[in-house]
Amino acid sequence: MNNHVYKSVELTGSSTTGIEDAVNTAIARASDTLRNISWFEVVETRGHVKDGKVAYWQVTIKVGFTLE
């Protein structure tokens, strides 16, 4: 087994659909420029309310990836 070094970055994704979609949005966008993404951790969940209803969700996550 090789020793690895990992780096993490914090991202915030948003969605009008829900929390899971907000996480998927952030990871999909990060995958455009980051390689070897292997984990994520939800750091914060919040939302915006408009006219008494949830308008959209925002989820802040830490994404970890292996350095090459």
GROMACS .gro file of N, CA, C and O in nm:
model
  272
    1MET      N    1   0.085  -0.118   0.000
    1MET     CA    2   0.000   0.000   0.000
    1MET      C    3   0.089   0.125   0.000
    1MET      O    4   0.180   0.137   0.079
    2ASN      N    5   0.060   0.216  -0.087
    2ASN     CA    6   0.134   0.341  -0.095
    2ASN      C    7   0.081   0.442   0.007
    2ASN      O    8  -0.036   0.442   0.040
    3ASN      N    9   0.169   0.528   0.053
    3ASN     CA   10   0.125   0.639   0.137
    3ASN      C   11   0.067   0.746   0.046
    3ASN      O   12   0.118   0.770  -0.062
    4HIS      N   13  -0.039   0.810   0.090
    4HIS     CA   14  -0.103   0.914   0.011
    4HIS      C   15  -0.105   1.045   0.087
    4HIS      O   16  -0.100   1.048   0.210
    5VAL      N   17  -0.113   1.153   0.013
    5VAL     CA   18  -0.134   1.285   0.071
    5VAL      C   19  -0.266   1.336   0.015
    5VAL      O   20  -0.291   1.327  -0.105
    6TYR      N   21  -0.349   1.388   0.102
    6TYR     CA   22  -0.481   1.435   0.063
    6TYR      C   23  -0.491   1.586   0.082
    6TYR      O   24  -0.424   1.643   0.166
    7LYS      N   25  -0.575   1.647   0.002
    7LYS     CA   26  -0.605   1.790   0.015
    7LYS      C   27  -0.756   1.801   0.020
    7LYS      O   28  -0.827   1.721  -0.041
    8SER      N   29  -0.805   1.900   0.092
    8SER     CA   30  -0.950   1.923   0.093
    8SER      C   31  -0.978   2.069   0.060
    8SER      O   32  -0.898   2.157   0.088
    9VAL      N   33  -1.092   2.089  -0.003
    9VAL     CA   34  -1.139   2.224  -0.035
    9VAL      C   35  -1.284   2.234   0.011
    9VAL      O   36  -1.355   2.135   0.019
   10GLU      N   37  -1.325   2.357   0.041
   10GLU     CA   38  -1.462   2.380   0.085
   10GLU      C   39  -1.541   2.439  -0.031
   10GLU      O   40  -1.496   2.533  -0.097
   11LEU      N   41  -1.659   2.385  -0.055
   11LEU     CA   42  -1.745   2.427  -0.166
   11LEU      C   43  -1.887   2.449  -0.114
   11LEU      O   44  -1.926   2.386  -0.016
   12THR      N   45  -1.963   2.533  -0.182
   12THR     CA   46  -2.104   2.548  -0.151
   12THR      C   47  -2.185   2.528  -0.278
   12THR      O   48  -2.163   2.596  -0.378
   13GLY      N   49  -2.274   2.430  -0.273
   13GLY     CA   50  -2.364   2.403  -0.385
   13GLY      C   51  -2.504   2.448  -0.349
   13GLY      O   52  -2.541   2.453  -0.232
   14SER      N   53  -2.583   2.479  -0.450
   14SER     CA   54  -2.721   2.521  -0.424
   14SER      C   55  -2.816   2.447  -0.517
   14SER      O   56  -2.777   2.398  -0.623
   15SER      N   57  -2.941   2.437  -0.475
   15SER     CA   58  -3.041   2.367  -0.554
   15SER      C   59  -3.180   2.410  -0.509
   15SER      O   60  -3.204   2.434  -0.391
   16THR      N   61  -3.271   2.417  -0.603
   16THR     CA   62  -3.411   2.442  -0.570
   16THR      C   63  -3.482   2.311  -0.538
   16THR      O   64  -3.594   2.312  -0.488
   17THR      N   65  -3.416   2.199  -0.566
   17THR     CA   66  -3.476   2.067  -0.547
   17THR      C   67  -3.458   2.013  -0.406
   17THR      O   68  -3.551   1.962  -0.346
   18GLY      N   69  -3.333   2.019  -0.353
   18GLY     CA   70  -3.310   1.966  -0.220
   18GLY      C   71  -3.163   1.959  -0.184
   18GLY      O   72  -3.074   1.996  -0.262
   19ILE      N   73  -3.137   1.910  -0.063
   19ILE     CA   74  -3.002   1.904  -0.010
   19ILE      C   75  -2.912   1.812  -0.092
   19ILE      O   76  -2.799   1.848  -0.125
   20GLU      N   77  -2.961   1.694  -0.122
   20GLU     CA   78  -2.879   1.598  -0.198
   20GLU      C   79  -2.841   1.654  -0.335
   20GLU      O   80  -2.727   1.638  -0.380
   21ASP      N   81  -2.933   1.721  -0.400
   21ASP     CA   82  -2.904   1.782  -0.530
   21ASP      C   83  -2.800   1.893  -0.517
   21ASP      O   84  -2.714   1.910  -0.604
   22ALA      N   85  -2.805   1.968  -0.408
   22ALA     CA   86  -2.705   2.074  -0.385
   22ALA      C   87  -2.566   2.014  -0.369
   22ALA      O   88  -2.468   2.066  -0.423
   23VAL      N   89  -2.555   1.902  -0.296
   23VAL     CA   90  -2.427   1.832  -0.281
   23VAL      C   91  -2.379   1.782  -0.417
   23VAL      O   92  -2.262   1.801  -0.455
   24ASN      N   93  -2.467   1.718  -0.491
   24ASN     CA   94  -2.430   1.665  -0.624
   24ASN      C   95  -2.387   1.776  -0.719
   24ASN      O   96  -2.294   1.757  -0.798
   25THR      N   97  -2.451   1.892  -0.711
   25THR     CA   98  -2.413   2.006  -0.795
   25THR      C   99  -2.271   2.051  -0.765
   25THR      O  100  -2.191   2.073  -0.856
   26ALA      N  101  -2.238   2.062  -0.636
   26ALA     CA  102  -2.103   2.105  -0.597
   26ALA      C  103  -1.998   2.004  -0.640
   26ALA      O  104  -1.893   2.041  -0.694
   27ILE      N  105  -2.024   1.875  -0.619
   27ILE     CA  106  -1.927   1.771  -0.655
   27ILE      C  107  -1.910   1.762  -0.806
   27ILE      O  108  -1.798   1.749  -0.856
   28ALA      N  109  -2.018   1.771  -0.879
   28ALA     CA  110  -2.010   1.765  -1.026
   28ALA      C  111  -1.926   1.879  -1.081
   28ALA      O  112  -1.842   1.860  -1.169
   29ARG      N  113  -1.947   1.999  -1.027
   29ARG     CA  114  -1.869   2.115  -1.074
   29ARG      C  115  -1.723   2.101  -1.036
   29ARG      O  116  -1.633   2.129  -1.117
   30ALA      N  117  -1.695   2.057  -0.915
   30ALA     CA  118  -1.556   2.037  -0.871
   30ALA      C  119  -1.486   1.932  -0.956
   30ALA      O  120  -1.366   1.944  -0.985
   31SER      N  121  -1.559   1.831  -1.000
   31SER     CA  122  -1.501   1.724  -1.082
   31SER      C  123  -1.453   1.774  -1.218
   31SER      O  124  -1.374   1.706  -1.283
   32ASP      N  125  -1.500   1.891  -1.259
   32ASP     CA  126  -1.453   1.949  -1.386
   32ASP      C  127  -1.306   1.988  -1.379
   32ASP      O  128  -1.238   1.988  -1.480
   33THR      N  129  -1.258   2.024  -1.259
   33THR     CA  130  -1.120   2.073  -1.247
   33THR      C  131  -1.035   1.995  -1.147
   33THR      O  132  -0.913   2.009  -1.148
   34LEU      N  133  -1.096   1.915  -1.061
   34LEU     CA  134  -1.021   1.837  -0.963
   34LEU      C  135  -1.024   1.689  -0.999
   34LEU      O  136  -1.129   1.637  -1.038
   35ARG      N  137  -0.909   1.624  -0.983
   35ARG     CA  138  -0.902   1.480  -1.008
   35ARG      C  139  -0.893   1.407  -0.874
   35ARG      O  140  -0.853   1.464  -0.774
   36ASN      N  141  -0.927   1.281  -0.876
   36ASN     CA  142  -0.911   1.191  -0.761
   36ASN      C  143  -0.995   1.231  -0.640
   36ASN      O  144  -0.952   1.210  -0.525
   37ILE      N  145  -1.112   1.287  -0.663
   37ILE     CA  146  -1.202   1.316  -0.550
   37ILE      C  147  -1.245   1.184  -0.489
   37ILE      O  148  -1.289   1.093  -0.559
   38SER      N  149  -1.231   1.172  -0.356
   38SER     CA  150  -1.263   1.044  -0.293
   38SER      C  151  -1.362   1.053  -0.178
   38SER      O  152  -1.415   0.952  -0.135
   39TRP      N  153  -1.387   1.171  -0.124
   39TRP     CA  154  -1.483   1.183  -0.014
   39TRP      C  155  -1.537   1.325  -0.002
   39TRP      O  156  -1.482   1.416  -0.059
   40PHE      N  157  -1.647   1.337   0.072
   40PHE     CA  158  -1.700   1.469   0.106
   40PHE      C  159  -1.760   1.463   0.245
   40PHE      O  160  -1.795   1.357   0.296
   41GLU      N  161  -1.769   1.580   0.307
   41GLU     CA  162  -1.826   1.595   0.440
   41GLU      C  163  -1.917   1.717   0.438
   41GLU      O  164  -1.876   1.824   0.393
   42VAL      N  165  -2.040   1.701   0.482
   42VAL     CA  166  -2.132   1.814   0.489
   42VAL      C  167  -2.095   1.898   0.611
   42VAL      O  168  -2.091   1.848   0.723
   43VAL      N  169  -2.065   2.026   0.588
   43VAL     CA  170  -2.023   2.117   0.693
   43VAL      C  171  -2.139   2.202   0.742
   43VAL      O  172  -2.154   2.227   0.861
   44GLU      N  173  -2.222   2.247   0.648
   44GLU     CA  174  -2.332   2.338   0.684
   44GLU      C  175  -2.446   2.322   0.585
   44GLU      O  176  -2.423   2.302   0.465
   45THR      N  177  -2.567   2.331   0.636
   45THR     CA  178  -2.686   2.327   0.551
   45THR      C  179  -2.771   2.449   0.585
   45THR      O  180  -2.794   2.478   0.702
   46ARG      N  181  -2.814   2.519   0.484
   46ARG     CA  182  -2.900   2.635   0.506
   46ARG      C  183  -2.991   2.652   0.383
   46ARG      O  184  -2.972   2.586   0.282
   47GLY      N  185  -3.086   2.741   0.394
   47GLY     CA  186  -3.177   2.761   0.282
   47GLY      C  187  -3.231   2.902   0.280
   47GLY      O  188  -3.211   2.981   0.373
   48HIS      N  189  -3.299   2.932   0.172
   48HIS     CA  190  -3.360   3.064   0.152
   48HIS      C  191  -3.510   3.045   0.146
   48HIS      O  192  -3.560   2.957   0.075
   49VAL      N  193  -3.581   3.127   0.219
   49VAL     CA  194  -3.727   3.119   0.224
   49VAL      C  195  -3.786   3.238   0.149
   49VAL      O  196  -3.742   3.352   0.167
   50LYS      N  197  -3.883   3.208   0.063
   50LYS     CA  198  -3.953   3.314  -0.010
   50LYS      C  199  -4.103   3.283  -0.008
   50LYS      O  200  -4.143   3.170  -0.039
   51ASP      N  201  -4.181   3.382   0.030
   51ASP     CA  202  -4.327   3.366   0.038
   51ASP      C  203  -4.367   3.247   0.124
   51ASP      O  204  -4.459   3.172   0.091
   52GLY      N  205  -4.295   3.225   0.234
   52GLY     CA  206  -4.330   3.119   0.327
   52GLY      C  207  -4.292   2.979   0.284
   52GLY      O  208  -4.334   2.882   0.346
   53LYS      N  209  -4.213   2.967   0.177
   53LYS     CA  210  -4.172   2.835   0.127
   53LYS      C  211  -4.022   2.835   0.103
   53LYS      O  212  -3.961   2.939   0.079
   54VAL      N  213  -3.964   2.716   0.106
   54VAL     CA  214  -3.821   2.702   0.076
   54VAL      C  215  -3.801   2.732  -0.072
   54VAL      O  216  -3.858   2.664  -0.159
   55ALA      N  217  -3.721   2.834  -0.101
   55ALA     CA  218  -3.693   2.872  -0.240
   55ALA      C  219  -3.574   2.793  -0.295
   55ALA      O  220  -3.575   2.750  -0.409
   56TYR      N  221  -3.470   2.777  -0.212
   56TYR     CA  222  -3.356   2.695  -0.251
   56TYR      C  223  -3.274   2.656  -0.129
   56TYR      O  224  -3.285   2.716  -0.023
   57TRP      N  225  -3.195   2.551  -0.148
   57TRP     CA  226  -3.105   2.499  -0.045
   57TRP      C  227  -2.962   2.536  -0.079
   57TRP      O  228  -2.925   2.540  -0.196
   58GLN      N  229  -2.881   2.559   0.024
   58GLN     CA  230  -2.737   2.576   0.008
   58GLN      C  231  -2.669   2.479   0.104
   58GLN      O  232  -2.704   2.474   0.222
   59VAL      N  233  -2.574   2.403   0.052
   59VAL     CA  234  -2.501   2.306   0.134
   59VAL      C  235  -2.352   2.331   0.115
   59VAL      O  236  -2.302   2.330   0.003
   60THR      N  237  -2.282   2.356   0.226
   60THR     CA  238  -2.137   2.372   0.222
   60THR      C  239  -2.076   2.237   0.257
   60THR      O  240  -2.115   2.174   0.356
   61ILE      N  241  -1.982   2.194   0.172
   61ILE     CA  242  -1.917   2.064   0.193
   61ILE      C  243  -1.765   2.080   0.185
   61ILE      O  244  -1.716   2.175   0.126
   62LYS      N  245  -1.694   1.989   0.248
   62LYS     CA  246  -1.551   1.974   0.228
   62LYS      C  247  -1.535   1.855   0.135
   62LYS      O  248  -1.595   1.750   0.157
   63VAL      N  249  -1.457   1.872   0.031
   63VAL     CA  250  -1.431   1.766  -0.066
   63VAL      C  251  -1.284   1.729  -0.054
   63VAL      O  252  -1.196   1.818  -0.056
   64GLY      N  253  -1.255   1.601  -0.041
   64GLY     CA  254  -1.116   1.556  -0.029
   64GLY      C  255  -1.072   1.482  -0.153
   64GLY      O  256  -1.150   1.408  -0.215
   65PHE      N  257  -0.947   1.503  -0.191
   65PHE     CA  258  -0.892   1.435  -0.308
   65PHE      C  259  -0.746   1.400  -0.284
   65PHE      O  260  -0.678   1.463  -0.203
   66THR      N  261  -0.700   1.298  -0.355
   66THR     CA  262  -0.563   1.251  -0.343
   66THR      C  263  -0.472   1.334  -0.433
   66THR      O  264  -0.505   1.354  -0.551
   67LEU      N  265  -0.361   1.382  -0.380
   67LEU     CA  266  -0.264   1.454  -0.463
   67LEU      C  267  -0.184   1.353  -0.545
   67LEU      O  268  -0.151   1.245  -0.497
   68GLU      N  269  -0.153   1.390  -0.666
   68GLU     CA  270  -0.075   1.300  -0.753
   68GLU      C  271   0.073   1.314  -0.726
   68GLU      O  272   0.122   1.414  -0.681
   0.00000   0.00000   0.00000
